[in-house]
PDB file of C-alpha atoms in Angstrom:
ATOM      1  CA  MET A   1     -46.321 -77.348 -14.444  1.00 45.00           C
ATOM      2  CA  ASN A   2     -48.295 -79.861 -16.523  1.00 45.00           C
ATOM      3  CA  ASN A   3     -48.265 -79.165 -20.544  1.00 47.00           C
ATOM      4  CA  GLY A   4     -50.338 -76.621 -20.792  1.00 50.00           C
ATOM      5  CA  ASN A   5     -49.097 -74.559 -17.533  1.00 56.00           C
ATOM      6  CA  GLU A   6     -52.785 -74.739 -16.343  1.00 62.00           C
ATOM      7  CA  ILE A   7     -52.978 -76.010 -12.452  1.00 64.00           C
ATOM      8  CA  SER A   8     -55.137 -79.155 -12.367  1.00 66.00           C
ATOM      9  CA  HIS A   9     -57.153 -80.805  -9.408  1.00 66.00           C
ATOM     10  CA  GLN A  10     -53.439 -82.531  -8.885  1.00 79.00           C
ATOM     11  CA  THR A  11     -50.975 -79.673  -9.144  1.00 88.00           C
ATOM     12  CA  LYS A  12     -48.906 -78.943  -5.926  1.00 92.00           C
ATOM     13  CA  LEU A  13     -49.492 -75.121  -5.380  1.00 95.00           C
ATOM     14  CA  TYR A  14     -47.239 -72.463  -3.346  1.00 97.00           C
ATOM     15  CA  GLY A  15     -47.318 -68.738  -3.169  1.00 97.00           C
ATOM     16  CA  PHE A  16     -45.321 -65.653  -3.672  1.00 98.00           C
ATOM     17  CA  ILE A  17     -46.678 -63.168  -0.383  1.00 97.00           C
ATOM     18  CA  GLY A  18     -45.988 -59.771  -0.868  1.00 95.00           C
ATOM     19  CA  GLU A  19     -47.051 -56.130  -1.394  1.00 94.00           C
ATOM     20  CA  PHE A  20     -46.289 -56.046  -4.818  1.00 93.00           C
ATOM     21  CA  ALA A  21     -45.955 -59.996  -5.818  1.00 94.00           C
ATOM     22  CA  GLY A  22     -47.985 -59.778  -9.022  1.00 93.00           C
ATOM     23  CA  GLN A  23     -45.194 -57.456 -10.192  1.00 92.00           C
ATOM     24  CA  SER A  24     -41.706 -59.742  -9.360  1.00 94.00           C
ATOM     25  CA  SER A  25     -40.680 -62.647 -11.977  1.00 95.00           C
ATOM     26  CA  LEU A  26     -40.012 -64.509  -9.563  1.00 97.00           C
ATOM     27  CA  SER A  27     -43.027 -66.937  -9.955  1.00 97.00           C
ATOM     28  CA  ALA A  28     -43.310 -66.999 -13.740  1.00 97.00           C
ATOM     29  CA  SER A  29     -38.618 -68.279 -13.211  1.00 97.00           C
ATOM     30  CA  LEU A  30     -39.885 -70.997 -10.232  1.00 97.00           C
ATOM     31  CA  ASN A  31     -42.526 -72.399 -12.302  1.00 97.00           C
ATOM     32  CA  ARG A  32     -40.032 -72.854 -15.640  1.00 97.00           C
ATOM     33  CA  VAL A  33     -38.003 -74.438 -13.025  1.00 97.00           C
ATOM     34  CA  LEU A  34     -40.293 -76.702 -11.996  1.00 96.00           C
ATOM     35  CA  LYS A  35     -41.767 -77.694 -16.009  1.00 94.00           C
ATOM     36  CA  ALA A  36     -38.339 -77.917 -16.718  1.00 96.00           C
ATOM     37  CA  ASN A  37     -37.772 -80.515 -13.742  1.00 94.00           C
ATOM     38  CA  ASN A  38     -41.099 -81.746 -15.001  1.00 92.00           C
ATOM     39  CA  LYS A  39     -42.963 -81.273 -11.705  1.00 93.00           C
ATOM     40  CA  ASP A  40     -46.999 -80.603 -11.884  1.00 91.00           C
ATOM     41  CA  ALA A  41     -46.534 -77.579  -9.494  1.00 94.00           C
ATOM     42  CA  MET A  42     -46.940 -74.043  -9.859  1.00 95.00           C
ATOM     43  CA  MET A  43     -46.206 -70.982  -7.447  1.00 97.00           C
ATOM     44  CA  ILE A  44     -48.490 -68.030  -7.835  1.00 96.00           C
ATOM     45  CA  PRO A  45     -48.084 -64.304  -6.523  1.00 97.00           C
ATOM     46  CA  MET A  46     -50.417 -63.313  -4.099  1.00 96.00           C
ATOM     47  CA  ASN A  47     -51.029 -59.232  -3.943  1.00 96.00           C
ATOM     48  CA  ILE A  48     -51.584 -58.854   0.109  1.00 96.00           C
ATOM     49  CA  ARG A  49     -50.955 -55.936   1.496  1.00 95.00           C
ATOM     50  CA  ILE A  50     -50.354 -55.956   5.341  1.00 94.00           C
ATOM     51  CA  ASP A  51     -53.886 -55.629   6.579  1.00 95.00           C
ATOM     52  CA  ASP A  52     -54.680 -58.508   5.330  1.00 95.00           C
ATOM     53  CA  PHE A  53     -51.528 -60.365   5.459  1.00 96.00           C
ATOM     54  CA  TYR A  54     -51.944 -62.314   9.387  1.00 95.00           C
ATOM     55  CA  PHE A  55     -55.099 -63.060   8.011  1.00 94.00           C
ATOM     56  CA  THR A  56     -54.262 -64.483   4.920  1.00 93.00           C
ATOM     57  CA  VAL A  57     -51.445 -65.938   5.905  1.00 95.00           C
ATOM     58  CA  SER A  58     -52.869 -67.994   8.741  1.00 94.00           C
ATOM     59  CA  ASN A  59     -55.873 -68.992   6.806  1.00 93.00           C
ATOM     60  CA  MET A  60     -52.897 -70.446   4.415  1.00 94.00           C
ATOM     61  CA  LYS A  61     -53.324 -73.572   7.184  1.00 93.00           C
ATOM     62  CA  LYS A  62     -56.464 -74.693   6.068  1.00 92.00           C
ATOM     63  CA  SER A  63     -55.881 -74.362   2.441  1.00 92.00           C
ATOM     64  CA  HIS A  64     -54.273 -76.310  -0.783  1.00 90.00           C
ATOM     65  CA  VAL A  65     -51.113 -73.867  -0.571  1.00 94.00           C
ATOM     66  CA  ASN A  66     -48.280 -76.229   0.440  1.00 95.00           C
ATOM     67  CA  GLY A  67     -45.694 -73.663   1.008  1.00 96.00           C
ATOM     68  CA  ALA A  68     -44.947 -69.838   0.478  1.00 98.00           C
ATOM     69  CA  VAL A  69     -41.903 -67.296   0.192  1.00 98.00           C
ATOM     70  CA  ILE A  70     -42.672 -64.213   1.359  1.00 97.00           C
ATOM     71  CA  SER A  71     -41.419 -61.035  -0.097  1.00 96.00           C
ATOM     72  CA  ASN A  72     -39.021 -58.895   1.872  1.00 93.00           C
ATOM     73  CA  GLU A  73     -41.421 -56.360   3.863  1.00 94.00           C
ATOM     74  CA  TYR A  74     -42.620 -59.219   5.467  1.00 97.00           C
ATOM     75  CA  VAL A  75     -39.947 -61.416   6.742  1.00 97.00           C
ATOM     76  CA  THR A  76     -40.390 -60.572  10.483  1.00 97.00           C
ATOM     77  CA  ASP A  77     -44.244 -60.097  10.534  1.00 97.00           C
ATOM     78  CA  ILE A  78     -44.815 -63.729   9.786  1.00 97.00           C
ATOM     79  CA  VAL A  79     -42.581 -65.037  12.712  1.00 98.00           C
ATOM     80  CA  GLU A  80     -45.511 -64.297  15.467  1.00 96.00           C
ATOM     81  CA  ILE A  81     -47.717 -66.544  12.666  1.00 96.00           C
ATOM     82  CA  LEU A  82     -45.358 -69.990  12.121  1.00 97.00           C
ATOM     83  CA  ASP A  83     -46.295 -72.979  14.043  1.00 97.00           C
ATOM     84  CA  ASP A  84     -42.448 -73.907  14.532  1.00 97.00           C
ATOM     85  CA  ALA A  85     -39.243 -72.728  12.813  1.00 98.00           C
ATOM     86  CA  SER A  86     -35.808 -73.486  12.209  1.00 97.00           C
ATOM     87  CA  GLU A  87     -33.429 -72.364  14.583  1.00 97.00           C
ATOM     88  CA  ILE A  88     -31.823 -69.407  12.001  1.00 97.00           C
ATOM     89  CA  VAL A  89     -35.752 -67.895  12.444  1.00 98.00           C
ATOM     90  CA  THR A  90     -35.526 -67.699  15.826  1.00 97.00           C
ATOM     91  CA  LYS A  91     -32.094 -66.230  16.016  1.00 96.00           C
ATOM     92  CA  SER A  92     -32.493 -64.044  12.461  1.00 97.00           C
ATOM     93  CA  GLY A  93     -36.025 -63.507  14.040  1.00 97.00           C
ATOM     94  CA  MET A  94     -36.788 -62.893  10.126  1.00 98.00           C
ATOM     95  CA  CYS A  95     -38.453 -66.158   7.578  1.00 98.00           C
ATOM     96  CA  ASP A  96     -38.350 -65.888   3.708  1.00 98.00           C
ATOM     97  CA  ILE A  97     -40.181 -69.754   3.073  1.00 98.00           C
ATOM     98  CA  LEU A  98     -42.575 -71.802   4.949  1.00 97.00           C
ATOM     99  CA  VAL A  99     -43.726 -75.175   4.073  1.00 97.00           C
ATOM    100  CA  ARG A 100     -47.182 -76.415   5.138  1.00 96.00           C
ATOM    101  CA  ASN A 101     -47.737 -79.740   6.870  1.00 94.00           C
ATOM    102  CA  GLY A 102     -51.169 -80.650   8.085  1.00 93.00           C
ATOM    103  CA  GLU A 103     -52.407 -77.451   9.397  1.00 94.00           C
ATOM    104  CA  LYS A 104     -49.041 -75.909  10.669  1.00 96.00           C
ATOM    105  CA  LEU A 105     -47.068 -73.573   8.829  1.00 97.00           C
ATOM    106  CA  ILE A 106     -43.217 -74.406   9.500  1.00 97.00           C
ATOM    107  CA  GLY A 107     -41.040 -71.517   9.129  1.00 98.00           C
ATOM    108  CA  ASP A 108     -37.269 -71.291   7.471  1.00 98.00           C
ATOM    109  CA  VAL A 109     -34.492 -68.686   5.729  1.00 98.00           C
ATOM    110  CA  VAL A 110     -33.337 -69.910   2.583  1.00 98.00           C
ATOM    111  CA  PHE A 111     -31.910 -66.726   1.033  1.00 96.00           C
ATOM    112  CA  ALA A 112     -28.303 -67.150   3.019  1.00 96.00           C
ATOM    113  CA  ASP A 113     -28.197 -69.714   1.806  1.00 96.00           C
ATOM    114  CA  ILE A 114     -28.607 -68.827  -2.316  1.00 97.00           C
ATOM    115  CA  LEU A 115     -26.347 -65.806  -1.654  1.00 97.00           C
ATOM    116  CA  ILE A 116     -23.535 -67.709   0.569  1.00 97.00           C
ATOM    117  CA  ASP A 117     -23.681 -70.121  -2.915  1.00 97.00           C
ATOM    118  CA  PHE A 118     -23.900 -67.551  -5.174  1.00 97.00           C
ATOM    119  CA  LEU A 119     -20.892 -65.635  -3.692  1.00 97.00           C
ATOM    120  CA  LYS A 120     -19.056 -69.349  -3.683  1.00 96.00           C
ATOM    121  CA  GLU A 121     -19.601 -69.601  -7.258  1.00 97.00           C
ATOM    122  CA  ASN A 122     -17.805 -66.084  -8.564  1.00 97.00           C
ATOM    123  CA  GLY A 123     -15.168 -67.081  -5.818  1.00 97.00           C
ATOM    124  CA  VAL A 124     -15.677 -64.164  -2.869  1.00 97.00           C
ATOM    125  CA  MET A 125     -13.548 -64.628  -0.513  1.00 97.00           C
ATOM    126  CA  LYS A 126     -13.752 -60.889   0.980  1.00 98.00           C
ATOM    127  CA  ILE A 127     -17.154 -58.993   2.166  1.00 98.00           C
ATOM    128  CA  ALA A 128     -17.950 -55.703   3.225  1.00 98.00           C
ATOM    129  CA  LEU A 129     -21.417 -56.745   4.870  1.00 98.00           C
ATOM    130  CA  ILE A 130     -23.346 -53.097   5.635  1.00 98.00           C
ATOM    131  CA  GLY A 131     -25.778 -52.953   8.347  1.00 98.00           C
ATOM    132  CA  ILE A 132     -27.624 -55.475  11.255  1.00 98.00           C
ATOM    133  CA  ASN A 133     -30.372 -56.224  10.369  1.00 97.00           C
ATOM    134  CA  HIS A 134     -32.189 -59.137  10.601  1.00 97.00           C
ATOM    135  CA  TYR A 135     -30.994 -60.315   6.382  1.00 97.00           C
ATOM    136  CA  ALA A 136     -27.431 -59.788   8.134  1.00 98.00           C
ATOM    137  CA  LYS A 137     -28.041 -62.271  11.620  1.00 98.00           C
ATOM    138  CA  ALA A 138     -29.322 -64.569   8.994  1.00 97.00           C
ATOM    139  CA  PHE A 139     -26.201 -64.408   6.555  1.00 97.00           C
ATOM    140  CA  VAL A 140     -23.734 -63.851   9.313  1.00 97.00           C
ATOM    141  CA  LEU A 141     -25.526 -67.097  10.773  1.00 96.00           C
ATOM    142  CA  LYS A 142     -25.260 -68.977   7.428  1.00 96.00           C
ATOM    143  CA  CYS A 143     -21.951 -67.769   7.200  1.00 95.00           C
ATOM    144  CA  PRO A 144     -18.829 -69.894   6.338  1.00 94.00           C
ATOM    145  CA  SER A 145     -15.513 -69.265   7.859  1.00 92.00           C
ATOM    146  CA  SER A 146     -14.331 -69.745   4.334  1.00 93.00           C
ATOM    147  CA  LEU A 147     -15.431 -66.270   3.348  1.00 96.00           C
ATOM    148  CA  HIS A 148     -13.514 -63.368   5.515  1.00 97.00           C
ATOM    149  CA  VAL A 149     -16.276 -60.471   6.099  1.00 98.00           C
ATOM    150  CA  ASN A 150     -15.926 -57.033   7.774  1.00 98.00           C
ATOM    151  CA  TYR A 151     -18.149 -55.297   9.267  1.00 98.00           C
ATOM    152  CA  PHE A 152     -19.809 -51.777   8.672  1.00 98.00           C
ATOM    153  CA  ASN A 153     -22.553 -49.678  10.582  1.00 98.00           C
ATOM    154  CA  ASP A 154     -23.310 -46.194  11.196  1.00 96.00           C
ATOM    155  CA  ASP A 155     -23.599 -47.021  15.223  1.00 97.00           C
ATOM    156  CA  LEU A 156     -20.746 -48.456  16.284  1.00 96.00           C
ATOM    157  CA  GLU A 157     -22.133 -49.189  19.700  1.00 97.00           C
ATOM    158  CA  ALA A 158     -24.871 -51.304  17.462  1.00 97.00           C
ATOM    159  CA  LEU A 159     -22.816 -53.199  16.036  1.00 98.00           C
ATOM    160  CA  ILE A 160     -20.584 -53.998  18.906  1.00 97.00           C
ATOM    161  CA  ASN A 161     -23.547 -55.614  19.931  1.00 97.00           C
ATOM    162  CA  PHE A 162     -24.543 -57.165  17.302  1.00 97.00           C
ATOM    163  CA  THR A 163     -21.475 -59.147  16.307  1.00 97.00           C
ATOM    164  CA  ASN A 164     -21.417 -60.271  20.054  1.00 96.00           C
ATOM    165  CA  LYS A 165     -24.193 -61.537  19.568  1.00 95.00           C
ATOM    166  CA  MET A 166     -23.648 -62.958  16.942  1.00 95.00           C
ATOM    167  CA  GLN A 167     -20.217 -64.267  18.785  1.00 94.00           C
ATOM    168  CA  ILE A 168     -18.255 -63.200  16.025  1.00 94.00           C
ATOM    169  CA  ASP A 169     -14.592 -63.696  17.372  1.00 90.00           C
ATOM    170  CA  ASP A 170     -12.467 -60.673  16.367  1.00 92.00           C
ATOM    171  CA  ALA A 171     -14.522 -58.900  14.255  1.00 95.00           C
ATOM    172  CA  ASP A 172     -13.402 -56.611  11.767  1.00 97.00           C
ATOM    173  CA  ILE A 173     -15.748 -53.337  12.660  1.00 97.00           C
ATOM    174  CA  ASN A 174     -15.797 -50.111  11.252  1.00 97.00           C
ATOM    175  CA  ARG A 175     -17.659 -46.809  11.211  1.00 97.00           C
ATOM    176  CA  ILE A 176     -19.896 -45.228   7.880  1.00 97.00           C
ATOM    177  CA  ALA A 177     -21.476 -41.981   7.376  1.00 94.00           C
ATOM    178  CA  ASP A 178     -21.633 -39.183   5.662  1.00 93.00           C
ATOM    179  CA  GLY A 179     -18.947 -37.189   5.316  1.00 92.00           C
ATOM    180  CA  MET A 180     -16.444 -40.072   5.282  1.00 96.00           C
ATOM    181  CA  SER A 181     -14.636 -41.226   2.114  1.00 96.00           C
ATOM    182  CA  LEU A 182     -15.008 -45.141   1.358  1.00 97.00           C
ATOM    183  CA  ASP A 183     -13.073 -47.691  -1.103  1.00 98.00           C
ATOM    184  CA  PHE A 184     -14.663 -50.736  -1.351  1.00 98.00           C
ATOM    185  CA  SER A 185     -12.218 -51.648  -4.232  1.00 97.00           C
ATOM    186  CA  ASP A 186     -10.329 -54.151  -2.189  1.00 97.00           C
ATOM    187  CA  TYR A 187     -13.166 -56.481  -0.920  1.00 98.00           C
ATOM    188  CA  ASP A 188     -14.553 -58.976  -3.704  1.00 98.00           C
ATOM    189  CA  ALA A 189     -18.087 -58.044  -2.651  1.00 98.00           C
ATOM    190  CA  VAL A 190     -20.329 -55.363  -0.930  1.00 98.00           C
ATOM    191  CA  ILE A 191     -23.374 -56.389   0.582  1.00 98.00           C
ATOM    192  CA  ASP A 192     -25.614 -53.862   1.731  1.00 98.00           C
ATOM    193  CA  PHE A 193     -28.259 -55.100   4.452  1.00 97.00           C
ATOM    194  CA  SER A 194     -29.115 -51.485   5.834  1.00 96.00           C
ATOM    195  CA  ASP A 195     -31.540 -48.600   6.103  1.00 93.00           C
ATOM    196  CA  LEU A 196     -29.301 -46.468   5.361  1.00 95.00           C
ATOM    197  CA  ASP A 197     -30.684 -43.685   3.027  1.00 95.00           C
ATOM    198  CA  SER A 198     -27.485 -42.517   0.721  1.00 96.00           C
ATOM    199  CA  LEU A 199     -24.137 -44.190   0.686  1.00 98.00           C
ATOM    200  CA  ASN A 200     -22.608 -41.615  -1.244  1.00 97.00           C
ATOM    201  CA  MET A 201     -19.743 -41.581   1.266  1.00 97.00           C
ATOM    202  CA  VAL A 202     -18.782 -44.736  -0.703  1.00 98.00           C
ATOM    203  CA  ASN A 203     -16.234 -43.199  -3.899  1.00 97.00           C
ATOM    204  CA  GLN A 204     -15.439 -47.355  -5.195  1.00 98.00           C
ATOM    205  CA  PHE A 205     -17.084 -50.183  -4.787  1.00 98.00           C
ATOM    206  CA  SER A 206     -16.130 -53.585  -5.892  1.00 97.00           C
ATOM    207  CA  ALA A 207     -16.769 -56.209  -8.532  1.00 96.00           C
ATOM    208  CA  ILE A 208     -19.970 -57.125  -6.899  1.00 98.00           C
ATOM    209  CA  ASN A 209     -21.991 -55.117  -4.738  1.00 98.00           C
ATOM    210  CA  LEU A 210     -25.506 -56.818  -3.980  1.00 97.00           C
ATOM    211  CA  ASP A 211     -28.455 -55.997  -1.794  1.00 96.00           C
ATOM    212  CA  MET A 212     -31.523 -57.973  -3.260  1.00 89.00           C
ATOM    213  CA  LYS A 213     -33.957 -54.923  -3.150  1.00 92.00           C
ATOM    214  CA  GLN A 214     -36.923 -55.274  -5.238  1.00 90.00           C
ATOM    215  CA  LYS A 215     -37.524 -52.701  -7.918  1.00 84.00           C
ATOM    216  CA  LYS A 216     -39.961 -51.372  -5.772  1.00 81.00           C
ATOM    217  CA  GLN A 217     -38.520 -50.351  -2.899  1.00 88.00           C
ATOM    218  CA  LEU A 218     -35.328 -47.455  -2.260  1.00 92.00           C
ATOM    219  CA  SER A 219     -32.265 -49.004  -3.343  1.00 96.00           C
ATOM    220  CA  ALA A 220     -29.079 -46.967  -1.928  1.00 97.00           C
ATOM    221  CA  LEU A 221     -26.667 -49.120  -3.106  1.00 98.00           C
ATOM    222  CA  LYS A 222     -28.226 -48.991  -6.785  1.00 97.00           C
ATOM    223  CA  ILE A 223     -28.289 -45.283  -6.596  1.00 97.00           C
ATOM    224  CA  ARG A 224     -24.263 -44.744  -5.926  1.00 98.00           C
ATOM    225  CA  ALA A 225     -23.266 -47.782  -7.993  1.00 98.00           C
ATOM    226  CA  ASN A 226     -24.906 -46.535 -11.047  1.00 97.00           C
ATOM    227  CA  GLU A 227     -23.020 -43.103 -10.349  1.00 97.00           C
ATOM    228  CA  LEU A 228     -19.250 -44.594  -9.523  1.00 97.00           C
ATOM    229  CA  GLY A 229     -19.978 -46.649 -12.937  1.00 97.00           C
ATOM    230  CA  ALA A 230     -20.355 -49.840 -10.811  1.00 97.00           C
ATOM    231  CA  GLY A 231     -22.233 -52.991 -11.064  1.00 96.00           C
ATOM    232  CA  TYR A 232     -25.457 -53.433  -8.893  1.00 97.00           C
ATOM    233  CA  ILE A 233     -27.643 -56.850  -8.099  1.00 97.00           C
ATOM    234  CA  GLY A 234     -30.509 -56.894  -6.506  1.00 95.00           C
ATOM    235  CA  PHE A 235     -33.206 -59.199  -6.487  1.00 94.00           C
ATOM    236  CA  ASP A 236     -34.539 -59.416  -9.934  1.00 93.00           C
ATOM    237  CA  GLU A 237     -31.239 -59.983 -10.914  1.00 95.00           C
ATOM    238  CA  MET A 238     -30.863 -63.131  -8.322  1.00 96.00           C
ATOM    239  CA  LEU A 239     -34.092 -64.449  -9.946  1.00 96.00           C
ATOM    240  CA  ASP A 240     -32.074 -67.692 -11.250  1.00 96.00           C
ATOM    241  CA  GLU A 241     -30.440 -68.437  -8.389  1.00 97.00           C
ATOM    242  CA  LEU A 242     -33.545 -67.558  -6.264  1.00 97.00           C
ATOM    243  CA  SER A 243     -35.665 -70.075  -8.432  1.00 97.00           C
ATOM    244  CA  SER A 244     -32.728 -72.705  -8.632  1.00 97.00           C
ATOM    245  CA  GLY A 245     -32.274 -72.390  -4.431  1.00 98.00           C
ATOM    246  CA  ILE A 246     -35.947 -72.216  -4.050  1.00 98.00           C
ATOM    247  CA  PHE A 247     -36.542 -75.636  -5.429  1.00 97.00           C
ATOM    248  CA  ASP A 248     -34.193 -77.299  -4.041  1.00 96.00           C
ATOM    249  CA  PHE A 249     -35.680 -76.236  -1.103  1.00 97.00           C
ATOM    250  CA  TYR A 250     -38.426 -77.453  -1.602  1.00 96.00           C
ATOM    251  CA  LYS A 251     -37.653 -81.017  -3.596  1.00 93.00           C
ATOM    252  CA  SER A 252     -35.203 -81.110   0.601  1.00 93.00           C
ATOM    253  CA  LYS A 253     -38.296 -80.988   2.360  1.00 89.00           C
ATOM    254  CA  ASN A 254     -40.039 -84.272  -0.431  1.00 85.00           C
ATOM    255  CA  HIS A 255     -42.252 -81.709  -1.352  1.00 83.00           C
ATOM    256  CA  LEU A 256     -41.641 -82.520  -4.779  1.00 77.00           C
ATOM    257  CA  ASP A 257     -40.930 -85.977  -4.891  1.00 67.00           C
ATOM    258  CA  TYR A 258     -43.157 -86.533  -7.953  1.00 62.00           C
ATOM    259  CA  ASP A 259     -43.466 -85.309 -11.137  1.00 54.00           C
ATOM    260  CA  LYS A 260     -46.469 -84.861 -14.286  1.00 52.00           C
ATOM    261  CA  SER A 261     -45.775 -88.499 -15.110  1.00 47.00           C
ATOM    262  CA  ASP A 262     -46.746 -89.931 -12.048  1.00 43.00           C
ATOM    263  CA  MET A 263     -50.872 -90.403 -12.560  1.00 38.00           C
ATOM    264  CA  ARG A 264     -52.261 -89.514  -8.975  1.00 39.00           C
ATOM    265  CA  PHE A 265     -56.593 -89.993  -8.742  1.00 29.00           C
TER     266      PHE A 265
END
């Protein structure tokens, strides 16, 4: 960002697209990182309803917006709008970040790398992964062998199909359902990517319990963790890590290879 925190004719613009993007602190957090690194770039929150989503994103191809981070409610909807995508987007069916190259939108997934780096930095080795959605797919596709993952889902047949499709050898699969009694205290982290309405079957959590849900979203993990006095990490608790990861992503795409000391006319 420039010294006055203002957008000039040469400021590189990025968007955070979500239904309630303006209520999130992600844009402000990333802008602090951009300013600290002397970059004349800015992320702006873009409150977009689902009825306007396709039109808004399609028009980015001819706009001055150079890329966008996609809020979790839209990460599957955007895939069909992309002109090109990374392998992980194709395999997981989701995209949470994109760059504009000319009039083409190119999609990728950034959250998985950010999450894995966070887990490594916190000494996590053993993980209980709940759910089989697109976030779970992306995480598994990126997950290194150094992290040992046990898989939990309410539908065992669907979980077996998931582990087969993800080509996970000797997967440790487990059922999670109402009426059970589960103790996750032997795990270093619990990651919930399920759509379960309740996690009342859990009696003990691990030290790190994470689901990346935003404030407006119902988090069964947060509710149960609070009931048990356990720690909880959602989207807002990961803002620093997300901002740094997003910055590194755009820098790796040569989008931020200039700074505000470079006079561009």
